[in-house]
Short mmCIF file of C-alpha atoms (C1' of nucleotides) in Angstrom, two decimals:
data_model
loop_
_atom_site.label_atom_id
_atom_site.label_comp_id
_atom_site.label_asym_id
_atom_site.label_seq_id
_atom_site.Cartn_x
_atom_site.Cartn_y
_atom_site.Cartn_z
CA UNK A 1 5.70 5.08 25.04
CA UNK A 2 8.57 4.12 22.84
CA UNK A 3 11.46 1.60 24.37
CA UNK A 4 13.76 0.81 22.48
CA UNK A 5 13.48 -2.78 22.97
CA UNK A 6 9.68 -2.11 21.86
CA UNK A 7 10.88 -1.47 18.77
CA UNK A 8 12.42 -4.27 17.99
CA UNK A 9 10.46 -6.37 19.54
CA UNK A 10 7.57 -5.35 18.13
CA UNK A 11 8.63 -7.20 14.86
CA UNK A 12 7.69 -11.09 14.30
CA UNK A 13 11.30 -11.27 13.41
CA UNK A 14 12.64 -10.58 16.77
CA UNK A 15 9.62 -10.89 19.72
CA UNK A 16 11.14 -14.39 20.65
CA UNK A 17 14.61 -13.15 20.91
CA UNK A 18 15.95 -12.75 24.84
CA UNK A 19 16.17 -9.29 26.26
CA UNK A 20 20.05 -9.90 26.47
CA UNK A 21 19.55 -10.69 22.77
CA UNK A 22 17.57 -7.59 21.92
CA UNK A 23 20.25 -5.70 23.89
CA UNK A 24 22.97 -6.52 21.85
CA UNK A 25 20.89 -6.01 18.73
CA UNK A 26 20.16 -2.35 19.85
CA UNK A 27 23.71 -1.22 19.59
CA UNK A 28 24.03 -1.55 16.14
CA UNK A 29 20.82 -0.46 14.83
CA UNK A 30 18.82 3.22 14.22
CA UNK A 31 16.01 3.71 16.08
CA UNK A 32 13.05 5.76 15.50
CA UNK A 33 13.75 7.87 12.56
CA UNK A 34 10.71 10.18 11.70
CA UNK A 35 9.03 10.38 8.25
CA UNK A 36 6.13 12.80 7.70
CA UNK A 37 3.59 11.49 5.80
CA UNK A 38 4.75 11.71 1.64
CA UNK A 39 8.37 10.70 2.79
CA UNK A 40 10.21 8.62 1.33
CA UNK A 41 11.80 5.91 2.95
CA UNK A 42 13.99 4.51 0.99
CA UNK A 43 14.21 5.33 -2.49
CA UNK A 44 17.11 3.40 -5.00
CA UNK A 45 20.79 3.78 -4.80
CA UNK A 46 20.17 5.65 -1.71
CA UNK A 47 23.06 3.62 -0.06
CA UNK A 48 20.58 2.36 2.91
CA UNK A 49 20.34 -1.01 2.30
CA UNK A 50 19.69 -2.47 5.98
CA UNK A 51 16.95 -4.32 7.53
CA UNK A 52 13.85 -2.06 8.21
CA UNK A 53 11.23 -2.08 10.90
CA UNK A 54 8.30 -0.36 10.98
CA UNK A 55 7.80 0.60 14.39
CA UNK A 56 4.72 2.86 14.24
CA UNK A 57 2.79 4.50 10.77
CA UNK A 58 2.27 3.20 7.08
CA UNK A 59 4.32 2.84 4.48
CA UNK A 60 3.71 1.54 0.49
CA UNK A 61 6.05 -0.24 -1.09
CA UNK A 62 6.01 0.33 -5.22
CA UNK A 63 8.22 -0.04 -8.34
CA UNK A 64 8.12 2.93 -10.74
CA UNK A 65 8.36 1.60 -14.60
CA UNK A 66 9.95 2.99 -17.22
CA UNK A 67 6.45 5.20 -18.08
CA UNK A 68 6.43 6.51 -14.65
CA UNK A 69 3.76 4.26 -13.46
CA UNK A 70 3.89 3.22 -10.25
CA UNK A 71 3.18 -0.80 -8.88
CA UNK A 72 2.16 -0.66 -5.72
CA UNK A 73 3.92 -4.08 -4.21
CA UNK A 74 2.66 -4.26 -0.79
CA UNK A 75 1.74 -2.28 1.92
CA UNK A 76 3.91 -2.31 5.33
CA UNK A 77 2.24 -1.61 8.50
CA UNK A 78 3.83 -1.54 12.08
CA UNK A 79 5.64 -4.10 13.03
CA UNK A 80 6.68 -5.14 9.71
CA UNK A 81 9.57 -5.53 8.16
CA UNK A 82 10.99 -4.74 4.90
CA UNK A 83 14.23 -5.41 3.18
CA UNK A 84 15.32 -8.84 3.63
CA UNK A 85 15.39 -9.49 0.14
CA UNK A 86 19.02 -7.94 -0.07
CA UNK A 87 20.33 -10.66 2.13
CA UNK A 88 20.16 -12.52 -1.07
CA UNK A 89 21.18 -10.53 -3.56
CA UNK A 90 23.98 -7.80 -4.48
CA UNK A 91 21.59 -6.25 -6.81
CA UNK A 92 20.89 -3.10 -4.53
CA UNK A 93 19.80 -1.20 -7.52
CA UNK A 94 15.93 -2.68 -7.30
CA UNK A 95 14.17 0.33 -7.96
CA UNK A 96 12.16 0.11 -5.18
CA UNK A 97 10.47 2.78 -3.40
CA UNK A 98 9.10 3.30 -0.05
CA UNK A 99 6.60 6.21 1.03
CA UNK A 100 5.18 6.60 4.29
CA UNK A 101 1.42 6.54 3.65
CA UNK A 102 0.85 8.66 7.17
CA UNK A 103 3.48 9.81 9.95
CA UNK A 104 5.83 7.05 10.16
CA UNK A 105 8.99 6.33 12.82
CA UNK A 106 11.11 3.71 11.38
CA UNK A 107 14.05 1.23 13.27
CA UNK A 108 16.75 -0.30 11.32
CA UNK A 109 19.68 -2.81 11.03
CA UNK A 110 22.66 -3.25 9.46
CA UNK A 111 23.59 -5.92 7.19
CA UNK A 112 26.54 -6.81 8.84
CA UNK A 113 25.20 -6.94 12.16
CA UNK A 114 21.93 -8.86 11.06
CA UNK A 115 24.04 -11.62 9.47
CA UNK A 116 26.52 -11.98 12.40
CA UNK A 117 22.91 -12.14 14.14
CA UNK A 118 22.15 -15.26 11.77
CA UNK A 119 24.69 -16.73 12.05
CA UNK A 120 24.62 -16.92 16.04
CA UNK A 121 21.12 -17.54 16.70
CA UNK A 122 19.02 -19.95 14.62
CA UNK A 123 16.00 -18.75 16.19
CA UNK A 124 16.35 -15.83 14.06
CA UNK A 125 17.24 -17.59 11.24
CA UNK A 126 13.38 -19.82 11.70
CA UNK A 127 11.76 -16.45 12.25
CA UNK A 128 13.41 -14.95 9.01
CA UNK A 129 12.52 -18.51 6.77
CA UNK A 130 8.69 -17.93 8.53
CA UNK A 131 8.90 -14.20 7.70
CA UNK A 132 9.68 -15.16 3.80
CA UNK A 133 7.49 -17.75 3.84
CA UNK A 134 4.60 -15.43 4.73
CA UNK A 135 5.64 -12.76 2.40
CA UNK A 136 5.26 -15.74 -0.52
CA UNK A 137 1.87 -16.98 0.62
CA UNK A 138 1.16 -13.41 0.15
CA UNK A 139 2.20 -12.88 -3.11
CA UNK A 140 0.82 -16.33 -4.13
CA UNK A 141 -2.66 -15.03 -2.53
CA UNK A 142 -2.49 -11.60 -4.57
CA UNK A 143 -1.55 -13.59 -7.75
CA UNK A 144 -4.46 -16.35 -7.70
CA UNK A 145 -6.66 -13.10 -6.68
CA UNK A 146 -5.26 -10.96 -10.11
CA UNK A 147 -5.49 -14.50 -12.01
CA UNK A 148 -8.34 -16.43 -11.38
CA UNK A 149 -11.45 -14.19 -9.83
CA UNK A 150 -12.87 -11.73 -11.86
CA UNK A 151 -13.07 -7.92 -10.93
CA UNK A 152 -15.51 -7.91 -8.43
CA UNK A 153 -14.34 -10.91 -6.56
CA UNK A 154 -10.93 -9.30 -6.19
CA UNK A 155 -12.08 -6.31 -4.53
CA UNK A 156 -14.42 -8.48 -2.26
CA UNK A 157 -11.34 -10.82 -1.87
CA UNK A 158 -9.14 -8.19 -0.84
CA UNK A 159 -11.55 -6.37 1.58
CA UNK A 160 -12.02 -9.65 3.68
CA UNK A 161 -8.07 -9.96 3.64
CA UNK A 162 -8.04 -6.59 5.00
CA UNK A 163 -10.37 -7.44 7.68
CA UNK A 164 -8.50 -10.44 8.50
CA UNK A 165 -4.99 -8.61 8.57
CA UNK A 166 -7.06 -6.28 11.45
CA UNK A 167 -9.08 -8.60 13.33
CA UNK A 168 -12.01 -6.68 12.81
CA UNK A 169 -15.04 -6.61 10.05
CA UNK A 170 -14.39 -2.87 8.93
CA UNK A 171 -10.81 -1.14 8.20
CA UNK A 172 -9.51 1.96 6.63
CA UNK A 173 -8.24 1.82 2.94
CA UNK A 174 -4.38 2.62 3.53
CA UNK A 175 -4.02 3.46 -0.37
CA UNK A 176 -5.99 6.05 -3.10
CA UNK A 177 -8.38 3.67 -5.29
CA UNK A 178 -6.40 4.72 -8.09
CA UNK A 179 -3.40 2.87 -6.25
CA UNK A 180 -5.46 0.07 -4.65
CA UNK A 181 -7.06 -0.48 -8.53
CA UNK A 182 -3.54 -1.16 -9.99
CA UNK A 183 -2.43 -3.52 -6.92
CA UNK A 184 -5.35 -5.40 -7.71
CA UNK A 185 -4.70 -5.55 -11.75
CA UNK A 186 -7.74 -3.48 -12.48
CA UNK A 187 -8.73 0.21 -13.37
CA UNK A 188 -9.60 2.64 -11.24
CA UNK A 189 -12.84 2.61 -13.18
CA UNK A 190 -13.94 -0.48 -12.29
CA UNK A 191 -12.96 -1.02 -8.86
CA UNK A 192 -15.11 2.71 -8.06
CA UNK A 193 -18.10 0.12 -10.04
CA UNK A 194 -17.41 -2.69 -8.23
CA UNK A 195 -17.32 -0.86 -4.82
CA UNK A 196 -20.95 0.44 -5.80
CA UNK A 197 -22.08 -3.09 -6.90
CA UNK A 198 -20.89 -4.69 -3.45
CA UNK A 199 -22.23 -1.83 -1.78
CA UNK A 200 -25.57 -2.11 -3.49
CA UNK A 201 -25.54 -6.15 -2.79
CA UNK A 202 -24.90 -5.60 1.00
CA UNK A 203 -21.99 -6.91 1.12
CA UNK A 204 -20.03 -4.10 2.76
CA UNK A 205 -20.36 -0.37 3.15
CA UNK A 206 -18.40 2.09 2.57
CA UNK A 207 -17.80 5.69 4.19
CA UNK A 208 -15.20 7.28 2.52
CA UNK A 209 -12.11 5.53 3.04
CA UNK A 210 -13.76 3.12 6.08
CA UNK A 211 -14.45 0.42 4.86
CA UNK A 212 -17.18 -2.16 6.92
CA UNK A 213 -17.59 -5.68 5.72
CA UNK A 214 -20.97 -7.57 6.48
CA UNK A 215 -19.71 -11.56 7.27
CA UNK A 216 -22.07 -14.15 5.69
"C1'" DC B 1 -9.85 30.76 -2.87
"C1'" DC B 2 -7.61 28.46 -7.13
"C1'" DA B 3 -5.20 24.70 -9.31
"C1'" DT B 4 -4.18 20.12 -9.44
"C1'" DT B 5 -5.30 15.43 -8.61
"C1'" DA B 6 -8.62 11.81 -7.44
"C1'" DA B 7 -13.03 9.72 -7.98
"C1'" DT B 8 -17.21 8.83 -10.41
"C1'" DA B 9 -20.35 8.45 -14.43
"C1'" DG B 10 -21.52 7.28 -19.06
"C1'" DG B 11 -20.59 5.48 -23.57
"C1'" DC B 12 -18.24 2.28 -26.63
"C1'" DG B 13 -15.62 -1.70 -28.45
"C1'" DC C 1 -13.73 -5.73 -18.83
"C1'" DG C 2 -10.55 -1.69 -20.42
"C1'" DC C 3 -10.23 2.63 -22.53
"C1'" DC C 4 -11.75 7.37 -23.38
"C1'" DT C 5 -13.96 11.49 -21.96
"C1'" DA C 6 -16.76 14.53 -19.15
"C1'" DT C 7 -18.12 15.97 -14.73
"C1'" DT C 8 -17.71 16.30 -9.85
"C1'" DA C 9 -15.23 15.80 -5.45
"C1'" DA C 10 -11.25 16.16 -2.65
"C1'" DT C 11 -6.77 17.98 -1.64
"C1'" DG C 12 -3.27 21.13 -0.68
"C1'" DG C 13 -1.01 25.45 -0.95
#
DNA sequence: CCATTAATAGGCG
DNA sequence: CGCCTATTAATGG
């Protein structure tokens, strides 16, 4: 099932890179580390600060504030890839958490060895600028969404980004509605509303955590 | 089972 | 819409 060079390659980061690429790239990274489900990941000044790849599960990514409330940032399914932010800074106390959301195996890299990587292959280096670049349209889409549509249309918003993300009009909500209702700014009040007033306009339908959405 | 947490419902500003 | 509270549902040991 699992090949090492899967797991790797199974990231947008690496799936152009030759096999004698990949090769060399295996000998300095982890490969399939197991989290149950309520792990966590990575959790601050836990000394881990390489690349990571999500090879197979799901895994939430959230800040904890000083009142113990936790921000859900994103949401990292397979294939994804966290971490790259520390190639820029030194600051490796963000107090960033991450949780695998179900059964999760997990690759990573070392810093060292990703940035001699870098610096020898500048198709890596594109994939990394795309990989940021998507990560910002995504952040720019979640902020118009909190900014400029009001309750209802950022649950509808985020349901047909969902559906997008899978290629398919129905999905299953990766987070509690509690955590979904503070990504998307609003209260877990509302959003249960909202979910009720989309459901009642026929919009989508929803069966516990599946989610179908009916395309206009 | 029970205890805790999550989700929903209703009222109010 | 958020906040508060009450009730019900779901979860996990």
């Amino acid at each position: 099932m699992h090949s090492e060079l899967n797991c790797i390659g199974r990231s947008v980061l690496f799936n152009n890179m030759s096999i004698a690429e990949k090769e060399k790239l295996l000998t300095t990274s982890s490969h399939r580390q197991y989290y149950a489900k309520g792990a966590l990941i990575r959790q601050p000044n836990d000394q881990f600060n390489g690349l990571l790849i999500i090879d197979q599960g799901l895994t939430k990514a959230y800040q904890v504030a000083e009142n113990g409330k936790e921000k859900i940032l994103y949401v990292l399914k397979s294939g994804d890839v966290s971490g790259q932010q520390y190639l820029f800074t030194k600051h490796t106390n963000l107090t960033m958490y991450l949780e695998a959301l179900e059964d999760t195996w997990v690759c990573s890299i070392q810093y060292n060895d990703f940035q001699d990587l870098l610096r020898k292959d500048p198709a890596i280096s594109l994939a990394l600028l795309n990989n940021f670049g998507n990560m910002i349209v995504g952040f720019e889409e979640q902020n118009v969404r909190r900014d400029l549509l009001d309750a209802e249309d950022r649950v509808m918003d985020y349901f047909k980004q969902q559906c997008i993300q899978n290629e398919t009009d129905q999905f299953i909500l990766p987070l509690k509605k509690k955590e979904l209702a503070g990504y998307l700014g609003i209260t877990p009040e509302t959003l249960s509303r909202k979910m009720k007033a989309l459901e009642d306009k026929q919009r989508i339908k929803v069966d516990g955590k599946q989610i179908t959405v009916f395309v206009e």
